[in-house]
mmCIF file of C-alpha atoms in Angstrom:
data_model
loop_
_atom_site.group_PDB
_atom_site.id
_atom_site.type_symbol
_atom_site.label_atom_id
_atom_site.label_comp_id
_atom_site.label_asym_id
_atom_site.label_seq_id
_atom_site.Cartn_x
_atom_site.Cartn_y
_atom_site.Cartn_z
ATOM 1 C CA MET A 19 -0.399 -0.086 -0.091
ATOM 2 C CA LYS A 20 2.773 2.584 1.023
ATOM 3 C CA TYR A 21 3.945 1.887 -3.027
ATOM 4 C CA PHE A 22 1.112 2.483 -4.106
ATOM 5 C CA ALA A 23 0.769 5.412 -2.358
ATOM 6 C CA LEU A 24 3.791 7.052 -3.076
ATOM 7 C CA SER A 25 3.316 5.406 -7.285
ATOM 8 C CA ALA A 26 0.459 7.409 -6.302
ATOM 9 C CA PHE A 27 1.722 11.278 -5.536
ATOM 10 C CA LEU A 28 4.626 10.841 -7.699
ATOM 11 C CA LEU A 29 2.759 10.329 -10.747
ATOM 12 C CA LEU A 30 0.049 12.910 -9.930
ATOM 13 C CA PHE A 31 2.460 15.764 -9.032
ATOM 14 C CA THR A 32 4.778 15.909 -11.784
ATOM 15 C CA ALA A 33 6.769 19.243 -12.684
ATOM 16 C CA PRO A 34 6.860 19.582 -17.004
ATOM 17 C CA GLY A 35 9.671 19.395 -18.145
ATOM 18 C CA ASN A 36 11.703 21.023 -21.502
ATOM 19 C CA ALA A 37 14.489 20.186 -21.522
ATOM 20 C CA GLN A 38 16.835 19.619 -24.495
ATOM 21 C CA CYS A 39 20.203 18.831 -24.787
ATOM 22 C CA ALA A 40 23.535 21.534 -25.993
ATOM 23 C CA MET A 41 23.801 20.406 -29.085
ATOM 24 C CA CYS A 42 20.521 20.500 -30.347
ATOM 25 C CA ARG A 43 19.828 24.124 -27.974
ATOM 26 C CA ALA A 44 22.914 25.170 -30.077
ATOM 27 C CA ALA A 45 21.834 24.055 -33.789
ATOM 28 C CA LEU A 46 18.501 25.878 -32.520
ATOM 29 C CA GLU A 47 19.786 29.211 -31.145
ATOM 30 C CA THR A 48 22.094 29.687 -35.046
ATOM 31 C CA SER A 49 19.535 27.720 -37.307
ATOM 32 C CA ASP A 50 17.966 30.491 -39.990
ATOM 33 C CA ALA A 51 17.021 27.269 -41.472
ATOM 34 C CA GLY A 52 13.306 27.931 -39.970
ATOM 35 C CA ILE A 53 13.656 24.633 -37.429
ATOM 36 C CA LYS A 54 10.668 24.715 -35.286
ATOM 37 C CA PRO A 55 12.180 23.808 -31.046
ATOM 38 C CA GLU A 56 8.599 21.951 -30.887
ATOM 39 C CA ALA A 57 10.363 19.358 -33.892
ATOM 40 C CA VAL A 58 13.291 19.453 -31.872
ATOM 41 C CA ASN A 59 11.858 18.168 -28.534
ATOM 42 C CA ASP A 60 9.238 15.626 -31.228
ATOM 43 C CA GLY A 61 11.663 14.196 -31.565
ATOM 44 C CA ILE A 62 14.069 14.079 -27.936
ATOM 45 C CA VAL A 63 10.665 12.609 -26.574
ATOM 46 C CA TYR A 64 10.664 9.868 -29.452
ATOM 47 C CA LEU A 65 14.144 8.491 -28.475
ATOM 48 C CA MET A 66 13.758 8.383 -24.870
ATOM 49 C CA ILE A 67 10.608 6.127 -25.017
ATOM 50 C CA PHE A 68 12.589 3.035 -26.112
ATOM 51 C CA PRO A 69 15.347 3.016 -23.113
ATOM 52 C CA TYR A 70 11.855 2.977 -20.810
ATOM 53 C CA LEU A 71 10.512 0.262 -23.260
ATOM 54 C CA LEU A 72 13.706 -1.985 -23.216
ATOM 55 C CA VAL A 73 12.711 -1.351 -18.403
ATOM 56 C CA ALA A 74 9.462 -2.794 -19.072
ATOM 57 C CA LEU A 75 9.981 -5.615 -21.318
ATOM 58 C CA VAL A 76 13.121 -7.151 -18.760
ATOM 59 C CA GLY A 77 10.499 -6.469 -15.627
ATOM 60 C CA TYR A 78 7.276 -7.936 -17.796
ATOM 61 C CA ALA A 79 9.990 -10.949 -18.444
ATOM 62 C CA ILE A 80 11.204 -11.352 -14.748
ATOM 63 C CA TYR A 81 7.767 -10.619 -14.027
ATOM 64 C CA ARG A 82 6.677 -13.658 -15.630
ATOM 65 C CA GLN A 83 9.364 -15.825 -14.793
ATOM 66 C CA ARG A 84 8.791 -15.469 -10.788
ATOM 67 C CA LYS A 85 4.882 -16.042 -11.769
ATOM 68 C CA LYS A 86 5.859 -19.824 -13.203
ATOM 69 C CA MET A 87 8.745 -20.139 -10.423
ATOM 70 C CA ARG A 88 6.094 -19.748 -7.835
ATOM 71 C CA GLN A 89 3.287 -21.671 -9.653
ATOM 72 C CA LYS A 90 5.928 -24.707 -9.444
ATOM 73 C CA THR A 91 7.100 -24.216 -5.434
ATOM 74 C CA GLN A 92 2.787 -24.131 -4.841
ATOM 75 C CA GLU A 93 2.174 -27.267 -7.978
ATOM 76 C CA ALA A 94 4.922 -28.704 -5.727
ATOM 77 C CA ALA A 95 3.675 -28.297 -1.849
ATOM 78 C CA GLY A 96 0.069 -28.806 -3.091
ATOM 79 C CA ASN A 97 1.305 -33.037 -4.642
#
């Protein structure tokens, strides 16, 4: 229950962030080509999706493995 409350608190009270790497910021400040900052920020967000997906997949794989092990121990205890 404590972890749920902490997770809910962190999800509800987050601050929006508009960070850019130094290279992107320099490119936008010196560019006369008319690159929109929103497009650069969207690209950064798109690139950040993949590390989170990898962590989620590893977490799901660990969850499935532990669930199978728990079922095996329950079956062994029941027989």
